[in-house]
Structure formats: C-alpha cells, structure tokens
PDB file of C-alpha atoms in Angstrom:
ATOM      1  CA  MET G  11     -12.363   5.733  31.581  1.00  0.00           C
ATOM      2  CA  ALA G  12     -13.042   6.111  27.867  1.00  0.00           C
ATOM      3  CA  LYS G  13     -12.243   3.072  25.802  1.00  0.00           C
ATOM      4  CA  LYS G  14     -10.437   3.737  22.495  1.00  0.00           C
ATOM      5  CA  SER G  15     -12.163   2.216  19.557  1.00  0.00           C
ATOM      6  CA  ARG G  16     -10.072   0.178  17.184  1.00  0.00           C
ATOM      7  CA  LYS G  17     -10.617   2.841  14.508  1.00  0.00           C
ATOM      8  CA  GLN G  18      -9.396   5.603  16.852  1.00  0.00           C
ATOM      9  CA  ALA G  19      -6.408   3.573  17.944  1.00  0.00           C
ATOM     10  CA  GLY G  20      -5.689   2.557  14.355  1.00  0.00           C
ATOM     11  CA  GLY G  21      -4.755  -0.873  15.649  1.00  0.00           C
ATOM     12  CA  THR G  22      -3.518  -2.518  12.481  1.00  0.00           C
ATOM     13  CA  PRO G  23      -0.141  -4.192  11.997  1.00  0.00           C
ATOM     14  CA  ALA G  24       0.806  -1.226   9.761  1.00  0.00           C
ATOM     15  CA  THR G  25       0.131   1.413  12.408  1.00  0.00           C
ATOM     16  CA  VAL G  26       1.730  -0.726  15.098  1.00  0.00           C
ATOM     17  CA  ALA G  27       4.890  -0.984  12.940  1.00  0.00           C
ATOM     18  CA  LEU G  28       4.917   2.786  12.347  1.00  0.00           C
ATOM     19  CA  THR G  29       4.463   3.537  16.039  1.00  0.00           C
ATOM     20  CA  ALA G  30       7.141   1.016  17.075  1.00  0.00           C
ATOM     21  CA  ALA G  31       9.588   2.574  14.594  1.00  0.00           C
ATOM     22  CA  GLY G  32       8.833   6.079  15.892  1.00  0.00           C
ATOM     23  CA  THR G  33       7.912   7.171  12.370  1.00  0.00           C
ATOM     24  CA  PRO G  34       5.682  10.246  12.082  1.00  0.00           C
ATOM     25  CA  PHE G  35       2.396   9.562  10.297  1.00  0.00           C
ATOM     26  CA  THR G  36      -1.184  10.761  10.042  1.00  0.00           C
ATOM     27  CA  LEU G  37      -4.085   8.346  10.034  1.00  0.00           C
ATOM     28  CA  HIS G  38      -7.079   9.081   7.790  1.00  0.00           C
ATOM     29  CA  ALA G  39     -10.320   7.133   8.182  1.00  0.00           C
ATOM     30  CA  TYR G  40     -13.252   7.288   5.775  1.00  0.00           C
ATOM     31  CA  GLU G  41     -16.436   5.347   5.188  1.00  0.00           C
ATOM     32  CA  HIS G  42     -15.633   2.590   2.700  1.00  0.00           C
ATOM     33  CA  ASP G  43     -18.307   1.874   0.092  1.00  0.00           C
ATOM     34  CA  PRO G  44     -18.267  -1.860  -0.763  1.00  0.00           C
ATOM     35  CA  ALA G  45     -19.725  -1.028  -4.203  1.00  0.00           C
ATOM     36  CA  SER G  46     -16.780   1.224  -5.115  1.00  0.00           C
ATOM     37  CA  PRO G  47     -14.975  -0.115  -8.209  1.00  0.00           C
ATOM     38  CA  SER G  48     -11.551   1.217  -7.108  1.00  0.00           C
ATOM     39  CA  TYR G  49     -10.374   1.225  -3.497  1.00  0.00           C
ATOM     40  CA  GLY G  50      -7.573   3.703  -4.231  1.00  0.00           C
ATOM     41  CA  GLU G  51      -9.644   6.198  -6.172  1.00  0.00           C
ATOM     42  CA  GLU G  52     -12.322   5.954  -3.491  1.00  0.00           C
ATOM     43  CA  ALA G  53      -9.688   6.824  -0.864  1.00  0.00           C
ATOM     44  CA  ALA G  54      -8.373   9.791  -2.869  1.00  0.00           C
ATOM     45  CA  GLU G  55     -11.874  11.186  -3.326  1.00  0.00           C
ATOM     46  CA  ALA G  56     -12.930  10.589   0.294  1.00  0.00           C
ATOM     47  CA  LEU G  57      -9.766  12.243   1.639  1.00  0.00           C
ATOM     48  CA  GLY G  58      -9.776  15.100  -0.885  1.00  0.00           C
ATOM     49  CA  VAL G  59      -6.245  14.174  -1.944  1.00  0.00           C
ATOM     50  CA  SER G  60      -4.852  14.111  -5.484  1.00  0.00           C
ATOM     51  CA  PRO G  61      -4.851  10.550  -6.913  1.00  0.00           C
ATOM     52  CA  GLY G  62      -1.154  11.113  -7.650  1.00  0.00           C
ATOM     53  CA  ARG G  63      -0.466  11.211  -3.882  1.00  0.00           C
ATOM     54  CA  VAL G  64      -2.523   8.147  -2.976  1.00  0.00           C
ATOM     55  CA  PHE G  65      -0.661   4.914  -3.671  1.00  0.00           C
ATOM     56  CA  LYS G  66      -2.077   1.413  -4.009  1.00  0.00           C
ATOM     57  CA  THR G  67      -0.281  -1.682  -2.802  1.00  0.00           C
ATOM     58  CA  LEU G  68      -0.231  -4.519  -5.316  1.00  0.00           C
ATOM     59  CA  VAL G  69       1.300  -7.956  -4.952  1.00  0.00           C
ATOM     60  CA  ALA G  70       2.919  -9.530  -7.996  1.00  0.00           C
ATOM     61  CA  ASP G  71       4.742 -12.759  -8.675  1.00  0.00           C
ATOM     62  CA  VAL G  72       8.212 -12.076 -10.054  1.00  0.00           C
ATOM     63  CA  ASP G  73       9.946 -15.267 -11.192  1.00  0.00           C
ATOM     64  CA  GLY G  74       8.139 -17.250  -8.475  1.00  0.00           C
ATOM     65  CA  ASP G  75       8.672 -14.759  -5.633  1.00  0.00           C
ATOM     66  CA  LEU G  76       5.920 -12.513  -4.310  1.00  0.00           C
ATOM     67  CA  THR G  77       6.877  -8.861  -4.606  1.00  0.00           C
ATOM     68  CA  VAL G  78       5.063  -5.736  -3.441  1.00  0.00           C
ATOM     69  CA  ALA G  79       4.575  -2.840  -5.861  1.00  0.00           C
ATOM     70  CA  VAL G  80       3.428   0.546  -4.547  1.00  0.00           C
ATOM     71  CA  VAL G  81       2.113   2.773  -7.347  1.00  0.00           C
ATOM     72  CA  PRO G  82      -0.172   5.826  -7.644  1.00  0.00           C
ATOM     73  CA  VAL G  83      -3.875   4.999  -7.852  1.00  0.00           C
ATOM     74  CA  ALA G  84      -4.051   7.332 -10.850  1.00  0.00           C
ATOM     75  CA  GLY G  85      -2.088   4.853 -12.955  1.00  0.00           C
ATOM     76  CA  GLN G  86      -1.247   1.198 -13.420  1.00  0.00           C
ATOM     77  CA  LEU G  87       1.606  -1.111 -12.565  1.00  0.00           C
ATOM     78  CA  ASP G  88       4.089  -1.790 -15.365  1.00  0.00           C
ATOM     79  CA  LEU G  89       4.872  -5.463 -14.749  1.00  0.00           C
ATOM     80  CA  LYS G  90       7.957  -5.475 -16.996  1.00  0.00           C
ATOM     81  CA  ALA G  91       9.381  -2.480 -15.135  1.00  0.00           C
ATOM     82  CA  LEU G  92       8.673  -4.185 -11.798  1.00  0.00           C
ATOM     83  CA  ALA G  93      10.499  -7.331 -12.874  1.00  0.00           C
ATOM     84  CA  ALA G  94      13.466  -5.253 -14.064  1.00  0.00           C
ATOM     85  CA  ALA G  95      13.535  -3.272 -10.798  1.00  0.00           C
ATOM     86  CA  VAL G  96      14.167  -6.447  -8.792  1.00  0.00           C
ATOM     87  CA  GLY G  97      16.409  -8.144 -11.335  1.00  0.00           C
ATOM     88  CA  GLY G  98      13.707 -10.522 -12.536  1.00  0.00           C
ATOM     89  CA  LYS G  99      12.589 -11.635 -15.965  1.00  0.00           C
ATOM     90  CA  ARG G 100       8.807 -12.095 -15.712  1.00  0.00           C
ATOM     91  CA  ALA G 101       6.123 -10.614 -13.516  1.00  0.00           C
ATOM     92  CA  ALA G 102       2.408 -11.293 -13.236  1.00  0.00           C
ATOM     93  CA  MET G 103      -0.190 -10.267 -10.711  1.00  0.00           C
ATOM     94  CA  ALA G 104      -0.203 -12.649  -7.754  1.00  0.00           C
ATOM     95  CA  ASP G 105      -3.121 -14.874  -6.914  1.00  0.00           C
ATOM     96  CA  PRO G 106      -5.319 -12.743  -4.600  1.00  0.00           C
ATOM     97  CA  ALA G 107      -5.606 -15.556  -2.027  1.00  0.00           C
ATOM     98  CA  ALA G 108      -1.807 -15.954  -1.922  1.00  0.00           C
ATOM     99  CA  ALA G 109      -1.401 -12.182  -1.534  1.00  0.00           C
ATOM    100  CA  GLU G 110      -3.867 -12.102   1.366  1.00  0.00           C
ATOM    101  CA  ARG G 111      -2.374 -15.177   3.052  1.00  0.00           C
ATOM    102  CA  THR G 112       1.214 -13.892   2.760  1.00  0.00           C
ATOM    103  CA  THR G 113       0.602 -10.271   3.768  1.00  0.00           C
ATOM    104  CA  GLY G 114      -2.054 -10.929   6.413  1.00  0.00           C
ATOM    105  CA  TYR G 115      -4.311  -8.285   4.888  1.00  0.00           C
ATOM    106  CA  VAL G 116      -7.490  -8.463   2.783  1.00  0.00           C
ATOM    107  CA  ARG G 117      -7.611  -7.247  -0.798  1.00  0.00           C
ATOM    108  CA  GLY G 118      -8.329  -3.539  -0.887  1.00  0.00           C
ATOM    109  CA  GLY G 119      -6.655  -3.178   2.495  1.00  0.00           C
ATOM    110  CA  ILE G 120      -3.177  -4.548   1.808  1.00  0.00           C
ATOM    111  CA  SER G 121      -0.589  -2.239   3.310  1.00  0.00           C
ATOM    112  CA  PRO G 122       3.089  -2.208   2.390  1.00  0.00           C
ATOM    113  CA  LEU G 123       3.734  -1.929   6.154  1.00  0.00           C
ATOM    114  CA  GLY G 124       3.407  -4.557   8.878  1.00  0.00           C
ATOM    115  CA  GLN G 125       2.950  -7.514   6.568  1.00  0.00           C
ATOM    116  CA  ARG G 126       2.882 -11.025   8.019  1.00  0.00           C
ATOM    117  CA  LYS G 127       5.852 -11.954   5.828  1.00  0.00           C
ATOM    118  CA  ARG G 128       8.121  -9.141   4.674  1.00  0.00           C
ATOM    119  CA  LEU G 129       8.222  -9.133   0.892  1.00  0.00           C
ATOM    120  CA  ARG G 130      10.532  -7.349  -1.523  1.00  0.00           C
ATOM    121  CA  THR G 131       9.019  -3.944  -2.126  1.00  0.00           C
ATOM    122  CA  VAL G 132       9.321  -1.476  -4.982  1.00  0.00           C
ATOM    123  CA  LEU G 133       7.965   2.063  -4.599  1.00  0.00           C
ATOM    124  CA  ASP G 134       7.213   4.005  -7.755  1.00  0.00           C
ATOM    125  CA  ALA G 135       9.773   6.768  -8.234  1.00  0.00           C
ATOM    126  CA  SER G 136       7.002   9.374  -8.530  1.00  0.00           C
ATOM    127  CA  ALA G 137       6.523   9.105  -4.750  1.00  0.00           C
ATOM    128  CA  SER G 138       9.671  11.191  -4.248  1.00  0.00           C
ATOM    129  CA  GLU G 139       7.915  14.153  -5.927  1.00  0.00           C
ATOM    130  CA  HIS G 140       5.681  14.534  -2.845  1.00  0.00           C
ATOM    131  CA  ALA G 141       6.400  15.555   0.749  1.00  0.00           C
ATOM    132  CA  THR G 142       3.910  12.897   1.901  1.00  0.00           C
ATOM    133  CA  ILE G 143       1.926  10.117   0.274  1.00  0.00           C
ATOM    134  CA  CYS G 144      -1.003   8.001   1.438  1.00  0.00           C
ATOM    135  CA  VAL G 145      -1.019   4.197   1.489  1.00  0.00           C
ATOM    136  CA  SER G 146      -3.394   1.677   3.008  1.00  0.00           C
ATOM    137  CA  ALA G 147      -3.115   1.442   6.773  1.00  0.00           C
ATOM    138  CA  GLY G 148      -4.178  -2.195   6.686  1.00  0.00           C
ATOM    139  CA  ARG G 149      -7.908  -2.187   6.150  1.00  0.00           C
ATOM    140  CA  ARG G 150     -10.447  -0.749   3.761  1.00  0.00           C
ATOM    141  CA  GLY G 151     -11.374   2.791   4.776  1.00  0.00           C
ATOM    142  CA  LEU G 152      -8.114   3.537   6.576  1.00  0.00           C
ATOM    143  CA  GLU G 153      -5.122   5.296   5.014  1.00  0.00           C
ATOM    144  CA  VAL G 154      -1.820   6.351   6.509  1.00  0.00           C
ATOM    145  CA  GLU G 155      -0.003   9.478   5.319  1.00  0.00           C
ATOM    146  CA  LEU G 156       3.772   9.524   5.638  1.00  0.00           C
ATOM    147  CA  ALA G 157       6.958  10.684   3.944  1.00  0.00           C
ATOM    148  CA  PRO G 158       7.975   8.490   0.980  1.00  0.00           C
ATOM    149  CA  ALA G 159      11.512   8.179   2.399  1.00  0.00           C
ATOM    150  CA  ASP G 160      10.063   6.801   5.649  1.00  0.00           C
ATOM    151  CA  LEU G 161       7.959   4.270   3.748  1.00  0.00           C
ATOM    152  CA  ALA G 162      11.002   3.177   1.734  1.00  0.00           C
ATOM    153  CA  ALA G 163      13.136   2.872   4.873  1.00  0.00           C
ATOM    154  CA  LEU G 164      10.556   0.840   6.803  1.00  0.00           C
ATOM    155  CA  THR G 165       9.842  -1.571   3.948  1.00  0.00           C
ATOM    156  CA  GLY G 166      13.346  -1.770   2.503  1.00  0.00           C
ATOM    157  CA  ALA G 167      11.821  -0.582  -0.772  1.00  0.00           C
ATOM    158  CA  VAL G 168      13.765   0.388  -3.841  1.00  0.00           C
ATOM    159  CA  LEU G 169      12.507   3.353  -5.831  1.00  0.00           C
ATOM    160  CA  ALA G 170      11.982   2.680  -9.536  1.00  0.00           C
ATOM    161  CA  PRO G 171       9.681   3.916 -12.311  1.00  0.00           C
ATOM    162  CA  ILE G 172       7.169   1.044 -12.151  1.00  0.00           C
ATOM    163  CA  GLY G 173       3.930   2.976 -12.659  1.00  0.00           C
ATOM    164  CA  ARG G 174       2.405   4.125 -15.910  1.00  0.00           C
ATOM    165  CA  VAL G 175      -0.484   6.439 -16.640  1.00  0.00           C
TER     166      VAL G 175
END
C-alpha cells in the first residue's frame, strides 16, 4: 500500500478545514526558496499566477485585538483602512511571535484558514474580481486556490478595500 506523503495529502489545518467544510479547492505545491525576499511574490512566480490573484495573510493589531488582513501580494496593507473596516481606531502590524503563536502557523505560511484561534478577518475587496484566488495553505511552498466567496464564508471575513498598490 502506498503511503501518502504529507505534501500529497496537504495535511495542514487549512486543508483539513477546507475538506471538513466540503469546500472545493486546488492545492498548489512549489519549492520554497528560503532566500526569497517575498513569500507571496515567490508563490505567484512559482505558480505562474498573476500577483493580483495571490493573496498574503497578514496579522495586525487593531485597538489591542489581533485581526487578519488578506491582501494581494502585488500591493500593501492599508492599516487605516483595516482599522476602519472592523470599526477600530488604530492598527499596527502584530508582533510576529504573537501572530505565529495565535494562528499556529509560521511567518510566510500563515493561512487565513484553520487557525488555532479564529481571528477577525478582512479580505480585500479586489478578491471579488476573480473567480478564484490563492492563499497560503499553512506552510511555505503550499498554496490553496479557492473562490473568494468560499474563503469569506469559512473565515467569517468582511470584504473591504484594505489593500493599496
């Protein structure tokens, strides 16, 4: 009997959550280069996908509460817009160690799905311009492609214009 490798099975909390929810998705694996300066841009290039369709997962602190922001890798997070999207006043990038501890994922592999503690999530409104988008599947070198509406439903995300070019 052939044993499935972890990479083949995609055994991350994100893929487990997608499978449990019965959500259709496609898993994309690529060889991660530790020297790459941008995890998201590396993923877009490796997968041959437009950087506007590959989204990075960032964790910010909004008025003392950790909040997940999902924005295209081609741009940046607008912290003021993120704060406004969740009814907050101030936002700053979260301490990386706190983000890793709270989500259960390592930096560069944080997925908006299957987090250890479910955080408020905001998905950039540009996601709705695409039939599918790619987000981290829970580790460096592994992306999951799914419909933006499915991502929003599974994470409880609100859509708001939080990215900027």
